[in-house]
Amino acid sequence: MKSKKIFVLLGHPDKDTLNGTLASEYERGAIEAGHEVRRQNLGDMQFDPILHFGYKKIQELEPDLMAFQENVRWCDHFVILYPSWWSTMPALLKGLFDRVWMPGFAFHFKNEFTWTGLLKGRSASMIITSDTIPLAQRIIFGDTTNELRKGILWFAGFSPIRVHKFGYLKHTGMWRRDHMKRKVFNYGRKAK
């Protein structure tokens, strides 16, 4: 398998969580397989998550946001790990994308109906944890990955985009957590 440049984003504000452990397992698997890895932890980044003026006024990017954009441009494969809170991503993670996913970086509008995704040629994976069983969440709330999978990644040109869900975590024994860690480690080895 060809070596890839992988950017891992831990999208949980607290790195000392199961999501942080899974991010480390993915990173370890990728490095052991010979991939080049960069990682950022959302909780370590310093930035204002509010896009105060939309596109009407330029809001200068903080250094951590400029580093994030550089890591996305650099990578072949982008991996985002986050918990599903109220059937969506954490607010701070959404704030990150509000600030950095800007015209000229992620997309360019040709006219009011067509656009070009400026991040084509890259793949992505979403690793999502939840206290709800993934199938039950899908039946009750619909596809809770659309905001990030389609509205952000696909819109910018990422393809393919893989979604890996782990659920019902409140009642998960250590054997299941070990199984999740092994699975995510193998995702890292295969860059998927």
Coordinates of N, CA and C in Angstrom, one line a residue:
M1 N 0.8 -1.2 0.0 CA 0.0 0.0 0.0 C 0.9 1.2 0.0
K2 N 0.5 2.2 -0.8 CA 1.2 3.5 -0.9 C 1.1 4.3 0.4
S3 N 2.2 4.9 0.8 CA 2.2 5.7 2.0 C 1.3 7.0 1.7
K4 N 0.6 7.4 2.7 CA -0.3 8.6 2.6 C 0.1 9.7 3.6
K5 N -0.2 10.9 3.3 CA -0.1 12.0 4.3 C -1.5 12.2 4.9
I6 N -1.5 11.9 6.3 CA -2.8 11.9 7.0 C -2.8 13.0 8.0
F7 N -3.9 13.7 8.0 CA -4.2 14.8 9.0 C -5.3 14.3 9.9
V8 N -5.0 14.1 11.2 CA -5.9 13.6 12.2 C -6.3 14.8 13.1
L9 N -7.7 15.1 13.1 CA -8.2 16.1 14.0 C -9.0 15.5 15.1
L10 N -8.6 15.6 16.3 CA -9.5 15.2 17.4 C -10.5 16.3 17.7
G11 N -11.7 16.1 17.3 CA -12.8 17.1 17.4 C -13.5 17.1 18.7
H12 N -13.0 16.4 19.7 CA -13.6 16.5 21.1 C -12.8 17.6 21.8
P13 N -13.5 18.5 22.5 CA -12.8 19.6 23.2 C -11.9 19.1 24.3
D14 N -12.1 17.8 24.8 CA -11.3 17.3 25.9 C -10.5 16.1 25.3
K15 N -9.2 16.2 25.3 CA -8.4 15.1 24.7 C -8.3 13.8 25.6
D16 N -8.6 14.0 26.9 CA -8.6 12.9 27.8 C -9.9 12.1 27.9
T17 N -10.3 11.6 26.8 CA -11.6 10.9 26.6 C -11.4 9.7 25.7
L18 N -12.5 9.0 25.5 CA -12.4 7.8 24.6 C -12.0 8.3 23.2
N19 N -12.6 9.5 22.8 CA -12.2 10.0 21.5 C -10.7 10.3 21.4
G20 N -10.1 10.8 22.4 CA -8.7 11.1 22.4 C -7.9 9.8 22.3
T21 N -8.4 8.8 23.0 CA -7.7 7.4 22.9 C -7.8 6.9 21.5
L22 N -9.0 7.0 20.9 CA -9.2 6.5 19.6 C -8.3 7.3 18.6
A23 N -8.2 8.6 18.7 CA -7.3 9.4 17.9 C -5.9 8.9 18.0
S24 N -5.5 8.6 19.2 CA -4.1 8.1 19.4 C -3.9 6.8 18.7
E25 N -4.9 5.9 18.8 CA -4.8 4.6 18.2 C -4.8 4.7 16.7
Y26 N -5.6 5.6 16.1 CA -5.5 5.8 14.7 C -4.2 6.3 14.3
E27 N -3.7 7.3 15.0 CA -2.3 7.8 14.7 C -1.2 6.8 14.8
R28 N -1.3 6.0 15.8 CA -0.3 4.9 16.0 C -0.3 3.9 14.9
G29 N -1.5 3.5 14.5 CA -1.7 2.5 13.4 C -1.1 3.1 12.1
A30 N -1.4 4.3 11.8 CA -1.0 5.0 10.6 C 0.5 5.1 10.6
I31 N 1.1 5.5 11.7 CA 2.6 5.6 11.7 C 3.3 4.3 11.6
E32 N 2.7 3.3 12.3 CA 3.3 1.9 12.2 C 3.2 1.4 10.7
A33 N 2.2 1.8 10.0 CA 2.1 1.3 8.6 C 2.9 2.2 7.6
G34 N 3.6 3.2 8.1 CA 4.5 4.0 7.3 C 3.9 5.3 6.7
H35 N 2.7 5.6 7.2 CA 2.1 6.9 6.7 C 2.7 8.0 7.5
E36 N 2.7 9.2 6.9 CA 3.1 10.4 7.6 C 1.9 11.1 8.2
V37 N 2.0 11.4 9.5 CA 0.8 11.9 10.2 C 1.1 13.3 10.8
R38 N 0.1 14.1 10.7 CA 0.0 15.4 11.5 C -1.3 15.3 12.3
R39 N -1.3 15.9 13.5 CA -2.4 15.9 14.3 C -2.7 17.2 15.0
Q40 N -3.9 17.6 15.2 CA -4.3 18.7 16.0 C -5.4 18.3 16.9
N41 N -5.4 18.8 18.1 CA -6.5 18.5 19.1 C -7.3 19.8 19.2
L42 N -8.6 19.7 19.0 CA -9.4 20.9 19.0 C -9.3 21.6 20.4
G43 N -9.2 20.9 21.5 CA -9.2 21.5 22.8 C -7.9 22.3 23.0
D44 N -6.8 22.0 22.3 CA -5.6 22.7 22.4 C -5.5 24.0 21.6
M45 N -6.4 24.1 20.6 CA -6.4 25.2 19.7 C -7.0 26.5 20.3
Q46 N -6.3 27.6 20.0 CA -6.8 28.9 20.5 C -7.4 29.7 19.4
F47 N -8.7 29.9 19.4 CA -9.4 30.7 18.3 C -10.8 31.1 18.8
D48 N -11.3 32.1 18.2 CA -12.7 32.5 18.4 C -13.5 31.7 17.5
P49 N -14.4 30.9 18.0 CA -15.2 30.0 17.2 C -16.4 30.7 16.5
I50 N -16.6 31.9 16.7 CA -17.7 32.6 16.1 C -17.3 33.4 14.9
L51 N -18.0 33.2 13.7 CA -17.8 33.9 12.5 C -18.7 35.1 12.6
H52 N -18.2 36.2 13.2 CA -19.0 37.4 13.6 C -19.7 38.1 12.4
F53 N -19.1 38.1 11.3 CA -19.6 39.0 10.2 C -20.0 38.2 8.9
G54 N -20.0 36.8 9.0 CA -20.2 36.0 7.8 C -19.1 36.3 6.8
Y55 N -19.5 36.5 5.6 CA -18.5 36.8 4.5 C -18.4 38.3 4.2
K56 N -19.1 39.2 5.0 CA -19.1 40.6 4.8 C -17.8 41.3 5.1
K57 N -17.2 40.8 6.2 CA -15.9 41.4 6.6 C -14.9 40.3 7.0
I58 N -13.7 40.6 6.6 CA -12.6 39.6 6.8 C -12.3 39.5 8.3
Q59 N -12.4 38.3 8.9 CA -12.0 38.1 10.3 C -10.7 37.3 10.2
E60 N -9.6 38.0 10.6 CA -8.3 37.4 10.5 C -8.2 36.0 11.3
L61 N -7.5 35.1 10.7 CA -7.4 33.8 11.3 C -6.3 33.8 12.3
E62 N -6.6 33.1 13.4 CA -5.6 32.9 14.5 C -4.5 31.9 14.0
P63 N -3.3 31.9 14.6 CA -2.3 30.9 14.1 C -2.7 29.5 14.1
D64 N -3.5 29.0 15.1 CA -3.9 27.6 15.1 C -4.9 27.3 13.9
L65 N -5.7 28.3 13.5 CA -6.5 28.1 12.3 C -5.7 28.1 11.0
M66 N -4.7 28.9 11.0 CA -3.8 28.9 9.8 C -3.1 27.6 9.7
A67 N -2.7 27.0 10.8 CA -2.0 25.7 10.9 C -3.0 24.6 10.4
F68 N -4.3 24.7 10.9 CA -5.3 23.8 10.5 C -5.4 23.8 8.9
Q69 N -5.6 25.0 8.3 CA -5.7 25.1 6.9 C -4.5 24.5 6.2
E70 N -3.3 24.7 6.7 CA -2.1 24.2 6.1 C -2.1 22.7 6.2
N71 N -2.6 22.1 7.3 CA -2.6 20.6 7.5 C -3.6 20.0 6.5
V72 N -4.8 20.7 6.3 CA -5.8 20.2 5.3 C -5.2 20.2 3.9
R73 N -4.5 21.3 3.5 CA -3.9 21.4 2.2 C -2.9 20.3 2.0
W74 N -2.1 20.1 3.0 CA -1.0 19.1 3.0 C -1.4 17.7 2.8
C75 N -2.6 17.3 3.4 CA -2.9 15.9 3.6 C -3.5 15.3 2.3
D76 N -3.4 14.0 2.2 CA -4.1 13.1 1.2 C -5.4 12.6 1.8
H77 N -5.4 12.4 3.1 CA -6.5 11.8 3.9 C -6.7 12.6 5.2
F78 N -8.0 13.0 5.4 CA -8.3 13.8 6.6 C -9.2 13.0 7.4
V79 N -8.9 12.9 8.7 CA -9.6 12.0 9.7 C -10.1 12.9 10.8
I80 N -11.4 12.9 11.1 CA -12.0 13.7 12.1 C -12.7 12.7 13.1
L81 N -12.3 12.8 14.3 CA -12.9 12.0 15.4 C -13.6 12.9 16.3
Y82 N -14.9 12.6 16.6 CA -15.7 13.5 17.5 C -16.9 12.7 18.1
P83 N -17.4 13.2 19.2 CA -18.6 12.6 19.8 C -19.9 13.3 19.2
S84 N -20.9 12.5 19.0 CA -22.2 13.0 18.6 C -22.9 13.5 19.8
W85 N -23.1 14.9 19.9 CA -23.8 15.5 21.0 C -25.1 16.1 20.4
W86 N -26.2 15.7 20.9 CA -27.5 16.1 20.4 C -27.6 15.9 18.9
S87 N -27.1 14.8 18.5 CA -27.2 14.3 17.0 C -26.4 15.2 16.1
T88 N -25.3 15.9 16.6 CA -24.5 16.6 15.7 C -23.1 16.7 16.4
M89 N -22.2 17.4 15.7 CA -20.8 17.6 16.3 C -20.8 18.6 17.4
P90 N -19.8 18.6 18.3 CA -19.7 19.6 19.3 C -19.6 21.0 18.7
A91 N -20.2 22.0 19.4 CA -20.3 23.4 19.0 C -18.9 23.9 18.6
L92 N -17.9 23.6 19.4 CA -16.6 24.2 19.1 C -16.0 23.6 17.8
L93 N -16.3 22.4 17.5 CA -15.9 21.8 16.2 C -16.6 22.5 15.0
K94 N -17.9 22.8 15.2 CA -18.7 23.5 14.2 C -18.1 24.9 14.0
G95 N -17.7 25.5 15.1 CA -17.1 26.9 15.1 C -15.8 26.9 14.3
L96 N -15.0 25.8 14.5 CA -13.8 25.7 13.7 C -14.0 25.7 12.2
F97 N -15.0 24.9 11.8 CA -15.3 24.9 10.4 C -15.9 26.2 9.9
D98 N -16.8 26.8 10.7 CA -17.3 28.1 10.4 C -16.2 29.1 10.1
R99 N -15.1 29.1 10.9 CA -14.0 30.0 10.7 C -13.1 29.7 9.6
V100 N -12.8 28.4 9.3 CA -11.7 28.1 8.3 C -12.3 27.7 7.0
W101 N -13.5 27.2 6.9 CA -14.0 26.7 5.6 C -14.5 27.8 4.7
M102 N -13.6 28.6 4.3 CA -13.9 29.9 3.6 C -13.8 29.8 2.1
P103 N -14.5 30.7 1.4 CA -14.2 30.9 -0.1 C -12.7 31.1 -0.3
G104 N -12.2 30.5 -1.3 CA -10.8 30.7 -1.6 C -9.9 29.6 -1.0
F105 N -10.5 29.0 0.1 CA -9.7 27.9 0.8 C -10.4 26.6 0.4
A106 N -11.7 26.5 0.7 CA -12.4 25.2 0.6 C -13.3 25.1 -0.7
F107 N -13.7 26.3 -1.2 CA -14.6 26.3 -2.3 C -14.5 27.6 -3.0
H108 N -15.1 27.7 -4.2 CA -15.2 28.9 -5.0 C -16.5 28.9 -5.7
F109 N -17.3 29.9 -5.5 CA -18.6 30.0 -6.2 C -18.4 30.5 -7.6
K110 N -18.8 29.8 -8.6 CA -18.7 30.2 -10.0 C -19.9 31.2 -10.3
N111 N -21.1 30.9 -9.8 CA -22.2 31.8 -9.8 C -23.1 31.3 -8.7
E112 N -24.3 31.8 -8.6 CA -25.1 31.5 -7.5 C -25.6 30.0 -7.4
F113 N -25.4 29.3 -8.5 CA -25.9 27.9 -8.5 C -24.8 26.8 -8.6
T114 N -23.6 27.2 -8.9 CA -22.5 26.3 -9.1 C -21.2 26.7 -8.3
W115 N -20.5 25.7 -7.9 CA -19.2 26.0 -7.2 C -18.2 25.0 -7.6
T116 N -17.0 25.3 -7.2 CA -15.9 24.3 -7.3 C -15.3 24.0 -5.9
G117 N -15.2 22.7 -5.6 CA -14.6 22.3 -4.4 C -13.1 22.4 -4.5
L118 N -12.4 23.2 -3.7 CA -11.0 23.5 -3.9 C -10.1 22.4 -3.2
L119 N -10.7 21.4 -2.5 CA -9.9 20.4 -1.8 C -10.1 19.0 -2.4
K120 N -10.4 19.0 -3.7 CA -10.5 17.8 -4.5 C -9.2 17.0 -4.4
G121 N -9.3 15.7 -4.6 CA -8.1 14.8 -4.6 C -7.7 14.3 -3.2
R122 N -8.6 14.6 -2.2 CA -8.4 14.1 -0.9 C -9.6 13.3 -0.4
S123 N -9.3 12.3 0.4 CA -10.3 11.5 1.0 C -10.5 11.9 2.5
A124 N -11.5 11.4 3.1 CA -11.8 11.7 4.5 C -12.4 10.5 5.2
S125 N -12.3 10.5 6.5 CA -13.0 9.6 7.4 C -13.5 10.3 8.6
M126 N -14.7 9.9 9.0 CA -15.3 10.5 10.2 C -15.5 9.3 11.1
I127 N -14.9 9.5 12.3 CA -15.0 8.4 13.4 C -15.9 9.1 14.5
I128 N -17.1 8.6 14.7 CA -18.0 9.2 15.6 C -18.5 8.3 16.7
T129 N -18.4 8.8 17.9 CA -18.9 8.1 19.1 C -20.2 8.7 19.6
S130 N -21.0 7.8 20.2 CA -22.3 8.2 20.7 C -22.8 7.3 21.8
D131 N -23.6 7.9 22.7 CA -24.2 7.1 23.7 C -25.5 6.3 23.2
T132 N -25.8 6.6 22.0 CA -27.0 6.0 21.3 C -26.5 4.9 20.4
I133 N -27.3 3.8 20.2 CA -27.0 2.8 19.2 C -27.1 3.5 17.9
P134 N -26.1 3.3 17.0 CA -26.1 4.0 15.7 C -27.4 3.8 14.9
L135 N -27.9 2.5 14.8 CA -29.1 2.3 14.1 C -30.3 3.0 14.6
A136 N -30.4 3.0 16.0 CA -31.5 3.7 16.6 C -31.4 5.2 16.3
Q137 N -30.3 5.7 16.4 CA -30.1 7.1 16.1 C -30.5 7.5 14.7
R138 N -30.1 6.6 13.8 CA -30.5 6.8 12.4 C -32.0 6.7 12.2
I139 N -32.7 5.8 12.8 CA -34.1 5.6 12.7 C -34.8 6.8 13.3
I140 N -34.4 7.2 14.4 CA -35.1 8.3 15.2 C -34.8 9.7 14.6
F141 N -33.5 10.0 14.3 CA -33.1 11.3 14.0 C -32.7 11.5 12.5
G142 N -32.6 10.4 11.7 CA -32.1 10.5 10.4 C -30.6 10.5 10.3
D143 N -30.0 10.8 9.2 CA -28.6 10.8 9.0 C -28.0 12.0 9.7
T144 N -27.4 11.8 10.8 CA -26.8 12.8 11.6 C -25.4 13.2 11.2
T145 N -24.9 12.6 10.1 CA -23.6 13.0 9.6 C -23.6 13.9 8.4
N146 N -24.8 14.3 7.9 CA -24.9 15.1 6.7 C -24.2 16.5 6.8
E147 N -24.3 17.1 8.0 CA -23.8 18.4 8.1 C -22.3 18.4 7.8
L148 N -21.5 17.5 8.4 CA -20.1 17.4 8.2 C -19.8 16.7 6.9
R149 N -20.4 15.5 6.7 CA -20.1 14.7 5.5 C -20.4 15.4 4.2
K150 N -21.6 15.9 4.0 CA -22.0 16.5 2.8 C -21.8 18.0 2.7
G151 N -22.3 18.6 3.8 CA -22.3 20.1 3.8 C -20.9 20.7 3.9
I152 N -20.0 20.0 4.4 CA -18.6 20.6 4.6 C -17.6 19.8 3.8
L153 N -17.4 18.5 4.0 CA -16.4 17.8 3.3 C -16.7 17.6 1.8
W154 N -17.8 17.0 1.5 CA -18.2 16.8 0.1 C -18.2 18.1 -0.7
F155 N -18.8 19.1 -0.1 CA -18.9 20.4 -0.7 C -17.6 21.0 -1.2
A156 N -16.5 20.6 -0.4 CA -15.2 21.1 -0.7 C -14.4 20.2 -1.6
G157 N -15.0 19.0 -2.0 CA -14.4 18.2 -3.0 C -13.8 16.9 -2.4
F158 N -14.0 16.6 -1.1 CA -13.5 15.3 -0.5 C -14.3 14.2 -1.1
S159 N -13.5 13.1 -1.5 CA -14.2 11.9 -1.9 C -13.1 10.8 -2.0
P160 N -13.4 9.6 -1.6 CA -14.6 9.2 -0.8 C -14.5 9.7 0.6
I161 N -15.7 9.7 1.3 CA -15.8 10.0 2.7 C -16.4 8.8 3.4
R162 N -15.6 8.3 4.3 CA -16.1 7.1 5.1 C -16.6 7.5 6.4
V163 N -17.6 6.9 6.9 CA -18.2 7.1 8.2 C -18.1 5.9 9.0
H164 N -17.5 6.0 10.2 CA -17.4 4.9 11.2 C -18.0 5.3 12.5
K165 N -19.1 4.6 12.9 CA -19.8 5.0 14.1 C -19.6 3.9 15.2
F166 N -19.4 4.4 16.4 CA -19.4 3.5 17.6 C -20.4 4.1 18.6
G167 N -21.4 3.2 19.0 CA -22.4 3.7 19.8 C -22.7 2.9 21.0
Y168 N -23.6 3.4 21.8 CA -24.1 2.8 23.1 C -23.0 2.7 24.1
L169 N -22.2 3.8 24.2 CA -21.0 3.8 25.0 C -21.2 3.7 26.5
K170 N -22.3 4.3 27.0 CA -22.5 4.3 28.4 C -22.5 2.9 29.0
H171 N -22.9 1.9 28.2 CA -23.1 0.6 28.7 C -22.1 -0.4 28.0
T172 N -20.9 0.2 27.7 CA -19.9 -0.6 27.0 C -18.8 -1.1 28.0
G173 N -18.6 -2.4 28.0 CA -17.6 -2.9 28.9 C -16.2 -2.7 28.3
M174 N -15.1 -3.0 29.0 CA -13.8 -2.8 28.6 C -13.5 -3.6 27.3
W175 N -14.0 -4.8 27.3 CA -13.7 -5.6 26.1 C -14.2 -5.0 24.8
R176 N -15.4 -4.3 24.9 CA -15.8 -3.6 23.7 C -15.0 -2.3 23.4
R177 N -14.5 -1.7 24.4 CA -13.7 -0.5 24.2 C -12.3 -1.0 23.6
D178 N -11.8 -2.1 24.0 CA -10.6 -2.6 23.4 C -10.8 -3.0 22.0
H179 N -12.0 -3.6 21.7 CA -12.4 -3.9 20.3 C -12.4 -2.6 19.4
M180 N -13.0 -1.5 20.0 CA -13.0 -0.3 19.2 C -11.6 0.2 19.0
K181 N -10.8 0.2 20.0 CA -9.4 0.7 19.8 C -8.7 -0.1 18.7
R182 N -8.8 -1.5 18.7 CA -8.2 -2.3 17.7 C -8.7 -1.9 16.3
K183 N -10.0 -1.7 16.2 CA -10.6 -1.4 14.9 C -10.1 -0.1 14.4
V184 N -10.0 0.9 15.3 CA -9.5 2.3 14.8 C -8.0 2.2 14.5
F185 N -7.3 1.4 15.3 CA -5.9 1.2 15.0 C -5.7 0.7 13.6
N186 N -6.6 -0.3 13.2 CA -6.5 -0.9 11.8 C -7.0 0.1 10.8
Y187 N -7.9 1.0 11.1 CA -8.3 2.0 10.2 C -7.1 2.9 9.9
G188 N -6.3 3.2 10.9 CA -5.1 4.0 10.7 C -4.1 3.3 9.8
R189 N -3.9 2.0 10.1 CA -3.0 1.2 9.3 C -3.4 1.3 7.8
K190 N -4.7 1.2 7.5 CA -5.2 1.2 6.1 C -5.5 2.6 5.6
A191 N -5.3 3.6 6.4 CA -5.6 5.0 6.0 C -7.0 5.1 5.5
K192 N -8.0 4.5 6.4 CA -9.4 4.6 6.0 C -10.2 5.1 7.2

